[in-house]
Short mmCIF file of N, CA, C and O in Angstrom, two decimals:
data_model
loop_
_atom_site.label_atom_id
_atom_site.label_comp_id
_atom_site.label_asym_id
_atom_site.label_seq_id
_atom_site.Cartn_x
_atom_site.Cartn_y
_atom_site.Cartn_z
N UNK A 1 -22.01 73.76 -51.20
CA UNK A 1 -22.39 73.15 -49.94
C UNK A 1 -21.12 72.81 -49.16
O UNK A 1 -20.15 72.18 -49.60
N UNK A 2 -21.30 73.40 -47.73
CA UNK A 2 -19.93 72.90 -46.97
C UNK A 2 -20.08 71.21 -46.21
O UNK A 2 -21.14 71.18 -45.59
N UNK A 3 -19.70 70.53 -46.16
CA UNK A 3 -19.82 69.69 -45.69
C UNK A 3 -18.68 68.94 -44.75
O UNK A 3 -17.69 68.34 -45.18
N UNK A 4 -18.99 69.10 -43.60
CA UNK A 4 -17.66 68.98 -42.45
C UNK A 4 -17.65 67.65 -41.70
O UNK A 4 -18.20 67.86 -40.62
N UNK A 5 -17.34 66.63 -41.78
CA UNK A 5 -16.73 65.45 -40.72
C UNK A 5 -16.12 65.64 -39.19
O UNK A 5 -15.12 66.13 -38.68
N UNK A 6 -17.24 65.00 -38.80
CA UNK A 6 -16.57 65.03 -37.39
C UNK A 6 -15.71 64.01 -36.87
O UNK A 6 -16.19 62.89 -36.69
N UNK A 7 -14.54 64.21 -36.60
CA UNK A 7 -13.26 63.29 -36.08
C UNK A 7 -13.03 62.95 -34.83
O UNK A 7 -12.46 63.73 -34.06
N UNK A 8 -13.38 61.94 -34.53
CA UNK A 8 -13.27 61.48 -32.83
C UNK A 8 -11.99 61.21 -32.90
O UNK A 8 -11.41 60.82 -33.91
N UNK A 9 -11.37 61.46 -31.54
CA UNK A 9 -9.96 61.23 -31.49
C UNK A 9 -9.73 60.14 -30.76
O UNK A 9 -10.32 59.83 -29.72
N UNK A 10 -8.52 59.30 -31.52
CA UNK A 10 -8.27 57.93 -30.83
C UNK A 10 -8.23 57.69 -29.78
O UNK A 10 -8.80 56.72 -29.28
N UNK A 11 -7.47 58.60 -29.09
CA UNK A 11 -8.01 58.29 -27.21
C UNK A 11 -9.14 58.47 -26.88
O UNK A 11 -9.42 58.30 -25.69
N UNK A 12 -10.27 58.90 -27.89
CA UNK A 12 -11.43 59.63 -27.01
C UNK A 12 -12.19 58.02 -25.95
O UNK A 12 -12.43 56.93 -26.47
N UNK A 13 -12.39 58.35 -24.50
CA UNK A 13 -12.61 57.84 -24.01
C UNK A 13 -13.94 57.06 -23.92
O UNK A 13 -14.28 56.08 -23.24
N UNK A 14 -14.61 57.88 -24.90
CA UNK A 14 -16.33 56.80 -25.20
C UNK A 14 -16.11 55.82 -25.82
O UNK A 14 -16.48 54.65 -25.75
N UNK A 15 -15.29 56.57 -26.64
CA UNK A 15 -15.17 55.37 -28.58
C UNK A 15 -14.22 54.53 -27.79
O UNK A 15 -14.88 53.49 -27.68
N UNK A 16 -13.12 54.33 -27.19
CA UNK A 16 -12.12 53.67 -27.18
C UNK A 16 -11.47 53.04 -28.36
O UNK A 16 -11.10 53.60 -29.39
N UNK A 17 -11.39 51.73 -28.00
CA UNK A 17 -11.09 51.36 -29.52
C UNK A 17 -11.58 50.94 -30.52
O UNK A 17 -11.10 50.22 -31.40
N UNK A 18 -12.84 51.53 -30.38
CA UNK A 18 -14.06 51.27 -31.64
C UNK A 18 -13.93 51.95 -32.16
O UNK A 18 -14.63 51.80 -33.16
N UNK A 19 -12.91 53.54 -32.23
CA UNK A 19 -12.89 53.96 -33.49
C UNK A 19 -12.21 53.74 -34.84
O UNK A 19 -12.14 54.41 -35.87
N UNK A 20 -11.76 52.66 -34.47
CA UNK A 20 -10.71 51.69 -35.81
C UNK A 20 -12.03 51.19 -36.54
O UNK A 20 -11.80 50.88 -37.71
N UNK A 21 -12.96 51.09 -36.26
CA UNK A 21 -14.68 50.78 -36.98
C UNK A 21 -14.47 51.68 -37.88
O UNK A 21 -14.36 51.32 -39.05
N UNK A 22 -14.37 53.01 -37.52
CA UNK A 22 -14.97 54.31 -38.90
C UNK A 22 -13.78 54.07 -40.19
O UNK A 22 -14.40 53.71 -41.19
N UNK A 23 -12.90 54.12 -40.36
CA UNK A 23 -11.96 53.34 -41.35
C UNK A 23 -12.00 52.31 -41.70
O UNK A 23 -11.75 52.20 -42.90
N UNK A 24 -12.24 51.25 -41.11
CA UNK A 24 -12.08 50.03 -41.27
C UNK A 24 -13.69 49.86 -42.52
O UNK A 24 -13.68 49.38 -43.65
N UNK A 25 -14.65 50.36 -41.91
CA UNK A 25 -15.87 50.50 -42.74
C UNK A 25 -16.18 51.18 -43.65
O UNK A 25 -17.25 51.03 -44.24
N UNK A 26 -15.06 52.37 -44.04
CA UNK A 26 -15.48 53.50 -44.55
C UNK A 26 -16.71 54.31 -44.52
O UNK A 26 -17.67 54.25 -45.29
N UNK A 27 -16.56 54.93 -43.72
CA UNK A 27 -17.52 55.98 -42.92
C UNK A 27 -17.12 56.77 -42.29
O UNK A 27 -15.91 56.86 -42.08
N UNK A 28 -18.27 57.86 -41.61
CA UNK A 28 -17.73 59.40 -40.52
C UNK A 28 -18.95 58.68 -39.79
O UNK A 28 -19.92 58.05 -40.19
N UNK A 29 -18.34 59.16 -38.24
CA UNK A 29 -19.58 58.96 -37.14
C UNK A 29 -20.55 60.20 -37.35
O UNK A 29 -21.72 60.21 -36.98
N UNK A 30 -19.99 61.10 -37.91
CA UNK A 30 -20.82 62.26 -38.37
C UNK A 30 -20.58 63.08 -39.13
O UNK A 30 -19.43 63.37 -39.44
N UNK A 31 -21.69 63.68 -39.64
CA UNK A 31 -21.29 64.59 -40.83
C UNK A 31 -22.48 65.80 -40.39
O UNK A 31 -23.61 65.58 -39.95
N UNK A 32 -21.83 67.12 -40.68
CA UNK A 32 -22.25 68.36 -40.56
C UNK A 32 -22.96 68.78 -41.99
O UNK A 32 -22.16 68.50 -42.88
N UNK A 33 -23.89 69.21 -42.43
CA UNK A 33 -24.07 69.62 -43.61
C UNK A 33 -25.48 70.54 -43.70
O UNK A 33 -26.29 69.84 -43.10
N UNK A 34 -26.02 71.48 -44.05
CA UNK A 34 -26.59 72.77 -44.31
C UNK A 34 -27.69 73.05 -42.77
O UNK A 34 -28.89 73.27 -42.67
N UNK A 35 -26.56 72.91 -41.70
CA UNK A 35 -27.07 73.13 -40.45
C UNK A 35 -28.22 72.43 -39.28
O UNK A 35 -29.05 72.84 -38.47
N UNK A 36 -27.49 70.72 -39.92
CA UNK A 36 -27.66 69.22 -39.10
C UNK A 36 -26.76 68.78 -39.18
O UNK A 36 -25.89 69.07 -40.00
N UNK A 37 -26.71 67.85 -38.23
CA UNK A 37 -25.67 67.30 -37.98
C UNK A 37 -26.44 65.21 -37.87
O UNK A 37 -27.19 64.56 -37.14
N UNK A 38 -25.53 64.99 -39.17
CA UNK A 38 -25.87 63.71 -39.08
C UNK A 38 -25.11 62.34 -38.61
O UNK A 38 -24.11 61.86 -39.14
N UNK A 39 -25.94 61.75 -37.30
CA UNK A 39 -24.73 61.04 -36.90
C UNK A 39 -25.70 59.50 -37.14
O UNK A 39 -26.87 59.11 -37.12
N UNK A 40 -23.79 58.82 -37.45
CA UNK A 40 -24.53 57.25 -38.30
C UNK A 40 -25.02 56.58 -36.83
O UNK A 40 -25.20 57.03 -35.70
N UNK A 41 -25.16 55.22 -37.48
CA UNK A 41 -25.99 53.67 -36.52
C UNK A 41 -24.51 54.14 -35.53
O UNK A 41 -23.38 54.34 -35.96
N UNK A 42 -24.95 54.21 -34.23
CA UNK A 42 -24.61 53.82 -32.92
C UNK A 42 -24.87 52.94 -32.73
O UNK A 42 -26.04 52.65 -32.97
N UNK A 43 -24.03 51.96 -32.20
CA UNK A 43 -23.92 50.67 -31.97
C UNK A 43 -23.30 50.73 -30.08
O UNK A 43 -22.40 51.52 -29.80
N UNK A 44 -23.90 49.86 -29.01
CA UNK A 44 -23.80 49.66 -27.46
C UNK A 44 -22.30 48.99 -27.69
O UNK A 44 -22.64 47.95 -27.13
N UNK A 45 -21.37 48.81 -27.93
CA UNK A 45 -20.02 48.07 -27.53
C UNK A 45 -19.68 49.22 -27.13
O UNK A 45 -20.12 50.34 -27.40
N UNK A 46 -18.44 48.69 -26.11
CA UNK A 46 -18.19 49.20 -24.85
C UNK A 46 -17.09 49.93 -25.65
O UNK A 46 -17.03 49.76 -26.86
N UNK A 47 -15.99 50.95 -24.86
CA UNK A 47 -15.31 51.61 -25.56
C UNK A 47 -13.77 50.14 -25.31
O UNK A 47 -12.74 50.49 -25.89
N UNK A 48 -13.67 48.91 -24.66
CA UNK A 48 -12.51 47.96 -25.27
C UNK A 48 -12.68 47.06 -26.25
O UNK A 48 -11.86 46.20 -26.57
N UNK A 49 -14.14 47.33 -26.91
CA UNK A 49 -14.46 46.54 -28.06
C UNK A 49 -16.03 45.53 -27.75
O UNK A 49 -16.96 45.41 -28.55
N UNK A 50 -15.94 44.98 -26.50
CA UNK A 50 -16.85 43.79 -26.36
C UNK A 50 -18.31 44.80 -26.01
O UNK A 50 -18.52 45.99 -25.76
N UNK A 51 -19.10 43.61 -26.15
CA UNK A 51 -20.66 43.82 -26.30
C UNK A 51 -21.75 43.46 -25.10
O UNK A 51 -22.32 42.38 -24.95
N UNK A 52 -21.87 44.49 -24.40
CA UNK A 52 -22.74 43.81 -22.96
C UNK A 52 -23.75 42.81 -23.39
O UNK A 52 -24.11 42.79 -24.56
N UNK A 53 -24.21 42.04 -22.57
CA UNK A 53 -25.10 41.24 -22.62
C UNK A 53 -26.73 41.94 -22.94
O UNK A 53 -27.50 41.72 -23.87
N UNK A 54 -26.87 43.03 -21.55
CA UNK A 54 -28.11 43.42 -21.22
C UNK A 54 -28.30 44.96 -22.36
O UNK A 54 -27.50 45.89 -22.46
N UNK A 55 -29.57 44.79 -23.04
CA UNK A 55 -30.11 46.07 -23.45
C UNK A 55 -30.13 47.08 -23.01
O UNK A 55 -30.13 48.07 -23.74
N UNK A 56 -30.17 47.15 -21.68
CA UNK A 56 -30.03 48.45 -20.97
C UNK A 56 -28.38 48.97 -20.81
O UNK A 56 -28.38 50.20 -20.82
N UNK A 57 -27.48 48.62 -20.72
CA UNK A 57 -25.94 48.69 -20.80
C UNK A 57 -26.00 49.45 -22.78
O UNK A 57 -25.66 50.51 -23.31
N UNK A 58 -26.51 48.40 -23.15
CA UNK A 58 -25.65 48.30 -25.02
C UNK A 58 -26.37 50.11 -25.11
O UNK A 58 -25.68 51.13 -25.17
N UNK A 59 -28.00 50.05 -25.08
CA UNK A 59 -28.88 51.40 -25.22
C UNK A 59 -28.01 52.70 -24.29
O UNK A 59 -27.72 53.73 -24.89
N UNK A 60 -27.72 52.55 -23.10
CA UNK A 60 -26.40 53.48 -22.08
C UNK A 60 -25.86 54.06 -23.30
O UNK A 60 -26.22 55.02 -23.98
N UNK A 61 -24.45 52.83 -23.48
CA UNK A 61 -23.44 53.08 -24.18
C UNK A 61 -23.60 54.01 -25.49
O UNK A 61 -22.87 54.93 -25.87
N UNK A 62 -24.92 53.43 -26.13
CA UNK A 62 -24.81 54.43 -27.52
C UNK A 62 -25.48 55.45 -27.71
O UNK A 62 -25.54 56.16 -28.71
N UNK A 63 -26.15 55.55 -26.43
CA UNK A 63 -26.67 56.95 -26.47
C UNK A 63 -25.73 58.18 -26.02
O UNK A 63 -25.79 59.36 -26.38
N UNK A 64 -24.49 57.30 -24.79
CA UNK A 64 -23.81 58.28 -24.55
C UNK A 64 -22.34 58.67 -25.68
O UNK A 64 -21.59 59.63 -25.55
N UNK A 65 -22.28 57.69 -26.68
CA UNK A 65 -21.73 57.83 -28.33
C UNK A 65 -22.50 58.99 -28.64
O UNK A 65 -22.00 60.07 -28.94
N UNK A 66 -23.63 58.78 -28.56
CA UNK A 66 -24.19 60.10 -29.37
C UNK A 66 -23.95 61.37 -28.85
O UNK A 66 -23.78 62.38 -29.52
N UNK A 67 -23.94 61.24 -27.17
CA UNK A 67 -23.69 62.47 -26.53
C UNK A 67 -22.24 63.39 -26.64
O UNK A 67 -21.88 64.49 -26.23
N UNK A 68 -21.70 62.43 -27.33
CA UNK A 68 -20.14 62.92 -27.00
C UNK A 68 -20.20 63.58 -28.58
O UNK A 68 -20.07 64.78 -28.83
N UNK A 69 -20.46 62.39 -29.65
CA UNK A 69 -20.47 63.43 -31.29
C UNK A 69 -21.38 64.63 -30.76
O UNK A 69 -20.74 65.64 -31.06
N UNK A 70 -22.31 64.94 -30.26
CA UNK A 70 -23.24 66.25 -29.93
C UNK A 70 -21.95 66.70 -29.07
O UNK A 70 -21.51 67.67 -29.69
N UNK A 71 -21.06 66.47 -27.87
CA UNK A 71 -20.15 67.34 -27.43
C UNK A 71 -19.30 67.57 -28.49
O UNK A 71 -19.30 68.76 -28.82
N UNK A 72 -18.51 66.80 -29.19
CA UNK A 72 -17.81 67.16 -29.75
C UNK A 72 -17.99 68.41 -30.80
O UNK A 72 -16.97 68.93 -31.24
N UNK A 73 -19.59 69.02 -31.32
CA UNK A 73 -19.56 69.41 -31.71
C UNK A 73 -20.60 70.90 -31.08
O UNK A 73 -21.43 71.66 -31.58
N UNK A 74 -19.98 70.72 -29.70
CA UNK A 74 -20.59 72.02 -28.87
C UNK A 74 -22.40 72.08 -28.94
O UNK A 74 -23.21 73.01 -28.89
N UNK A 75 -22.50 70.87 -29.06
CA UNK A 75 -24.14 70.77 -28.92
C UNK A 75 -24.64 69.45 -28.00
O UNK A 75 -24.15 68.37 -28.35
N UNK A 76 -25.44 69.43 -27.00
CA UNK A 76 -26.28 68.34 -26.25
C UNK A 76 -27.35 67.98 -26.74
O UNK A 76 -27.73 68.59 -27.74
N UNK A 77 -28.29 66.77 -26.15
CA UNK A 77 -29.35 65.82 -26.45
C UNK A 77 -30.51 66.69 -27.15
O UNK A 77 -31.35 66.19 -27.90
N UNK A 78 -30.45 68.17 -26.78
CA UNK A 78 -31.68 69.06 -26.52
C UNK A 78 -31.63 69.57 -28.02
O UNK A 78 -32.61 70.17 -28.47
N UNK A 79 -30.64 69.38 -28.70
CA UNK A 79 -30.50 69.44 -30.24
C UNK A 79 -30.59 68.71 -31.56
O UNK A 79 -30.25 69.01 -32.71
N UNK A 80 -31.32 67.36 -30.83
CA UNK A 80 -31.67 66.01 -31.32
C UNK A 80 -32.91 66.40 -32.15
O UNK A 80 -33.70 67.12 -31.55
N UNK A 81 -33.18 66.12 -33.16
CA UNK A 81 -34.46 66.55 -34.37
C UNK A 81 -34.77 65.53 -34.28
O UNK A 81 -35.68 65.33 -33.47
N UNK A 82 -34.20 64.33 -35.00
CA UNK A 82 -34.60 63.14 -35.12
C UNK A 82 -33.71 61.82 -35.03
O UNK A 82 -32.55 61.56 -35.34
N UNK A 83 -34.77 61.09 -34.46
CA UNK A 83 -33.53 59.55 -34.14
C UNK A 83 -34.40 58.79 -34.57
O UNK A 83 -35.58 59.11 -34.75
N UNK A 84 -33.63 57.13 -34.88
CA UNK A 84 -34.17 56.27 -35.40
C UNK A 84 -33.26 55.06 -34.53
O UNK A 84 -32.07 55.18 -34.22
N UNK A 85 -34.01 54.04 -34.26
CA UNK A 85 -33.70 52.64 -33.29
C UNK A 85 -33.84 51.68 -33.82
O UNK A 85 -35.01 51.45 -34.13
N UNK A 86 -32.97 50.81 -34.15
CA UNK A 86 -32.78 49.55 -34.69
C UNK A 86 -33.24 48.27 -33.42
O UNK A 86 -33.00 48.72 -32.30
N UNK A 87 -33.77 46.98 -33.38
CA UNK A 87 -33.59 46.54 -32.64
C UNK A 87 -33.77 44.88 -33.17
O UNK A 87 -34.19 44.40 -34.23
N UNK A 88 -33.27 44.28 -31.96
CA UNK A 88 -33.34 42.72 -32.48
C UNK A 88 -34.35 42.46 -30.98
O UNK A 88 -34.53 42.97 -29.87
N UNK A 89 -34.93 41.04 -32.00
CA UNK A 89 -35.96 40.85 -30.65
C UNK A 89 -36.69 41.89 -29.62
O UNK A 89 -36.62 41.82 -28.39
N UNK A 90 -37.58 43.11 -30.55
CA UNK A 90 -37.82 44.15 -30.14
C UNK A 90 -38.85 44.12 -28.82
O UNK A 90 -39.04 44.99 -27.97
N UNK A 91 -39.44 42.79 -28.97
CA UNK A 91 -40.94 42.86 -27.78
C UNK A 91 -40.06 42.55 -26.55
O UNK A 91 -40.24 43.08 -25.45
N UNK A 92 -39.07 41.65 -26.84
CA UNK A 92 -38.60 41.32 -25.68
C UNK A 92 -37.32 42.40 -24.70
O UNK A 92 -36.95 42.37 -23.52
N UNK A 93 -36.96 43.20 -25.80
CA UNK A 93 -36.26 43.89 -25.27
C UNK A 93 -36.21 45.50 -24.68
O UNK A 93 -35.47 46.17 -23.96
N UNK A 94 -37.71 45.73 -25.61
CA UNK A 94 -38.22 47.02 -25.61
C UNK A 94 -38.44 47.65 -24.28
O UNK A 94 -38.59 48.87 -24.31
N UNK A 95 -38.50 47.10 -23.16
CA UNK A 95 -39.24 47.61 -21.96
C UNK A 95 -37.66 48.04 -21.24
O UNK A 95 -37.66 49.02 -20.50
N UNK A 96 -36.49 47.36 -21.45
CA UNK A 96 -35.22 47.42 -21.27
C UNK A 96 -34.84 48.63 -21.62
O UNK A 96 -34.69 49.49 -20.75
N UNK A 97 -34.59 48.94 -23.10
CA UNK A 97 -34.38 50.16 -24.31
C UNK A 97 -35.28 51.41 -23.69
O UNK A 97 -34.66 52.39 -23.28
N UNK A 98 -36.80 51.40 -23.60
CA UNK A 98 -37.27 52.07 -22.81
C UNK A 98 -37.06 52.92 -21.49
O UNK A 98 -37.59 54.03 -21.39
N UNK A 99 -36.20 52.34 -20.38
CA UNK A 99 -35.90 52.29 -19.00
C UNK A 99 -34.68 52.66 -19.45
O UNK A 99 -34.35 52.16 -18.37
N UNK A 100 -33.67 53.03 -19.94
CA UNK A 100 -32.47 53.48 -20.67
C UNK A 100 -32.86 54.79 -20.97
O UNK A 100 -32.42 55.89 -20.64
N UNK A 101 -33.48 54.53 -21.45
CA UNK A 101 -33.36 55.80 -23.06
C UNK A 101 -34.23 56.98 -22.35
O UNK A 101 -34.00 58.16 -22.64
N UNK A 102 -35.30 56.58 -21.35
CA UNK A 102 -36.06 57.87 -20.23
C UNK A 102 -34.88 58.33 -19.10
O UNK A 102 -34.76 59.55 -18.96
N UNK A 103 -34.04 57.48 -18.30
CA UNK A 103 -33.14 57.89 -18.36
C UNK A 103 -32.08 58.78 -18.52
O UNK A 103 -31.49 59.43 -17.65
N UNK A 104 -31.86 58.74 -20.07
CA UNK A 104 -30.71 59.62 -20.41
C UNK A 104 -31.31 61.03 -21.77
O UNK A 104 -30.73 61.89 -22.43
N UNK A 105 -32.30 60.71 -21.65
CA UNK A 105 -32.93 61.59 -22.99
C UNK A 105 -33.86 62.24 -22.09
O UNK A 105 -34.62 61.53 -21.44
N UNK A 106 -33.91 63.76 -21.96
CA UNK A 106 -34.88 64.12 -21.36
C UNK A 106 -35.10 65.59 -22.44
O UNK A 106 -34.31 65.92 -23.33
N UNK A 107 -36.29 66.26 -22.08
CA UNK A 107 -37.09 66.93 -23.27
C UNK A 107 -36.73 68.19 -23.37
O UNK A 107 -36.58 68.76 -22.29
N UNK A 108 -36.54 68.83 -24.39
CA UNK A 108 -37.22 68.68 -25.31
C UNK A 108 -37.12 67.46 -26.78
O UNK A 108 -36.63 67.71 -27.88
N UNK A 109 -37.69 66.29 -26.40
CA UNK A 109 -37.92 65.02 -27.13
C UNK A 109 -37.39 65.15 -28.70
O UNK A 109 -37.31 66.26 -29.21
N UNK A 110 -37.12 64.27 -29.24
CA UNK A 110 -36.89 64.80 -31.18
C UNK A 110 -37.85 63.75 -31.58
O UNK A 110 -38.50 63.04 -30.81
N UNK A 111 -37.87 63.74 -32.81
CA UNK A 111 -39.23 62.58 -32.97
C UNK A 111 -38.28 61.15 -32.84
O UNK A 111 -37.06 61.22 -32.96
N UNK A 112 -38.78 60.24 -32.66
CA UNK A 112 -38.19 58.86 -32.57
C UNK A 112 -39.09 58.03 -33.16
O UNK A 112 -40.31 58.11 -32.98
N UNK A 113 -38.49 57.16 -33.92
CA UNK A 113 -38.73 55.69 -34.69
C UNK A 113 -37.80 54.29 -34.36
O UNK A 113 -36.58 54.13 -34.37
N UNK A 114 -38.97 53.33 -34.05
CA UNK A 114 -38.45 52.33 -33.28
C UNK A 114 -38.99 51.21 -34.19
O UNK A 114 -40.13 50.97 -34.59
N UNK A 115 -37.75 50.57 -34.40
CA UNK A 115 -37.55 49.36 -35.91
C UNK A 115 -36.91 48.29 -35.59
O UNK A 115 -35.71 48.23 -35.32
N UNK A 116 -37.86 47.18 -35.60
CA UNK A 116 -37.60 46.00 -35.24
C UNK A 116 -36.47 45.66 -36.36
O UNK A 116 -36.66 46.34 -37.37
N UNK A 117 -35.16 44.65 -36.47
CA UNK A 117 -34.87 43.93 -37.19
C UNK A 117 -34.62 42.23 -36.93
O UNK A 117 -35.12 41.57 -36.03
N UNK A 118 -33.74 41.79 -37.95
CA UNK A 118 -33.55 40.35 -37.50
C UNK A 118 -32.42 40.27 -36.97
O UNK A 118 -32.04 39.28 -36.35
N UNK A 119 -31.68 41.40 -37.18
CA UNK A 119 -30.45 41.05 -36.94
C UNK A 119 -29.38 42.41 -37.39
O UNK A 119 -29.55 43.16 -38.35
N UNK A 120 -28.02 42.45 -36.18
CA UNK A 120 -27.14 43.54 -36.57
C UNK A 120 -25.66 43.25 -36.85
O UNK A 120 -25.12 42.16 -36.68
N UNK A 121 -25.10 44.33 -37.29
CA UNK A 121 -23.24 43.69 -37.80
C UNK A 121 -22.71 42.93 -37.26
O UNK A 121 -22.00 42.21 -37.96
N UNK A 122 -22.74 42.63 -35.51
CA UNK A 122 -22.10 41.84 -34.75
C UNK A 122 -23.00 41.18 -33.89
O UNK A 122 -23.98 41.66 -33.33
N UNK A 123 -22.29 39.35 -33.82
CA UNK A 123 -23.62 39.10 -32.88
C UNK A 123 -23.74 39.30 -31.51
O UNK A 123 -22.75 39.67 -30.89
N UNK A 124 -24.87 39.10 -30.89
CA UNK A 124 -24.77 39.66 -29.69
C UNK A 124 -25.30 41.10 -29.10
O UNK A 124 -25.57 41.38 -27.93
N UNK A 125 -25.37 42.15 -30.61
CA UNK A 125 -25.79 43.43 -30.64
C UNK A 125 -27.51 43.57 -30.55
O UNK A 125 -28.28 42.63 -30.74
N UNK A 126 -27.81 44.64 -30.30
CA UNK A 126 -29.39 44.59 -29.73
C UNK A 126 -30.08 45.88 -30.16
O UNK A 126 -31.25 46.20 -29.95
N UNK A 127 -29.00 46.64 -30.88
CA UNK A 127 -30.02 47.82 -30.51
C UNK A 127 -28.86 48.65 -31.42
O UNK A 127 -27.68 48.68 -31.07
N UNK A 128 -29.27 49.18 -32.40
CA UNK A 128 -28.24 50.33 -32.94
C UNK A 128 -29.35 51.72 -33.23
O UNK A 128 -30.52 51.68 -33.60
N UNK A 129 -28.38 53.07 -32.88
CA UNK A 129 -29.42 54.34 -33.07
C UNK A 129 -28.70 55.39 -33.49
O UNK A 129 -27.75 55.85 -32.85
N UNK A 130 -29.26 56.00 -34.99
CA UNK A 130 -28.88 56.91 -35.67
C UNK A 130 -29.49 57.95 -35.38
O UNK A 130 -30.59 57.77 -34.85
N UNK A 131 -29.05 59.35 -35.60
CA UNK A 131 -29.63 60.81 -35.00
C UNK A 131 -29.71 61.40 -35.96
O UNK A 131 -29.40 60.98 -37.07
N UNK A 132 -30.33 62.96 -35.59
CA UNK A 132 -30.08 63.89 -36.40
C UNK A 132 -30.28 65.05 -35.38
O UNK A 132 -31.03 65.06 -34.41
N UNK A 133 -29.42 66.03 -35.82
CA UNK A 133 -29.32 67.16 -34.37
C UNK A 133 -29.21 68.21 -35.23
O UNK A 133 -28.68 67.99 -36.32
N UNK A 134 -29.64 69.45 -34.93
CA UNK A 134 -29.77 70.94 -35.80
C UNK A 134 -28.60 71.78 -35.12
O UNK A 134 -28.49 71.62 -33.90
N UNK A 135 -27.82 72.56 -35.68
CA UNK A 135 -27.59 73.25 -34.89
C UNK A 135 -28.56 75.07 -34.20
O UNK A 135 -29.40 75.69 -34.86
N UNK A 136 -28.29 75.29 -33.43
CA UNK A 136 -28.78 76.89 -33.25
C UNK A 136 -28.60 77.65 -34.68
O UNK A 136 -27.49 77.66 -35.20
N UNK A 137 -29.72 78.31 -35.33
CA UNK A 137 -29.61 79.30 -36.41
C UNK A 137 -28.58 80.06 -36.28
O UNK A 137 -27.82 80.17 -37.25
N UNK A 138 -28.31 80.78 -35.06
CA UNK A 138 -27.38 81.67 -35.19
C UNK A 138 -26.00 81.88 -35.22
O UNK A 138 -25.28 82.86 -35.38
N UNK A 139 -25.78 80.35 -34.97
CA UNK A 139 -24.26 79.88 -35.11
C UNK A 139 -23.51 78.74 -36.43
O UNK A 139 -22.34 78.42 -36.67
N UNK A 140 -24.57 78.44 -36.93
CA UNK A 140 -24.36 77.56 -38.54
C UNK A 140 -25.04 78.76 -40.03
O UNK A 140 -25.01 78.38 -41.20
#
């Protein structure tokens, strides 16, 4: 089995300086393996570190994290299989996350799962979202 890591580069302008996170935690924002591409909890902090207030900003930010691991690896949203949504205070924030996420995700849809919790790594956080993206058969 090949199994390939995807490496955001320290200047990259999404991550900023959140990519001192993937070391610091031991982890890959993504991993390639028998033709998916699995990318971890996206988390909304901004690329100088701090954490918007509003759900709709934090949901922006990490969806467009996700967009960039899908650029980085010559694939867009339209290659999304499956995602999964973390959230805190989900009733109250859901209609927010919602108005975001129609937005910037448009179809062909991947399945989505939406999961309340009590709580995420940092406080202040609202919303973290993990993917899964295929690549084209004919190129993996």
């Amino acid at each position: 089995m090949t199994v390939h890591t995807v490496a955001v580069p320290e200047d990259n302008p999404v991550f900023g300086h959140t990519t001192s996170a993937f070391a610091s935690f031991g982890y890959s924002a993504a991993v390639r393996a028998h033709g998916l591409l699995f990318i971890a909890g996206t988390i909304g902090r901004r690329a100088d570190g701090t954490i918007p207030d509003t759900i709709e900003e934090q949901t922006e930010i990490a969806i467009r994290k996700i967009e960039e691991l899908l650029r980085l690896e010559n694939l867009d949203t339209s290659a999304l299989v499956d995602v999964t949504s973390y959230h805190v205070d989900i009733r109250r924030h859901l209609p927010g996350f919602v108005e975001a996420k129609q937005r910037l995700v448009k179809a062909p849809y991947p399945t989505w799962t939406i999961i309340g919790v009590s709580g995420l790594a940092s406080p202040g956080l609202l919303v973290e979202i993990r993917a899964t993206a295929a690549y084209p058969a004919a190129s993996r």
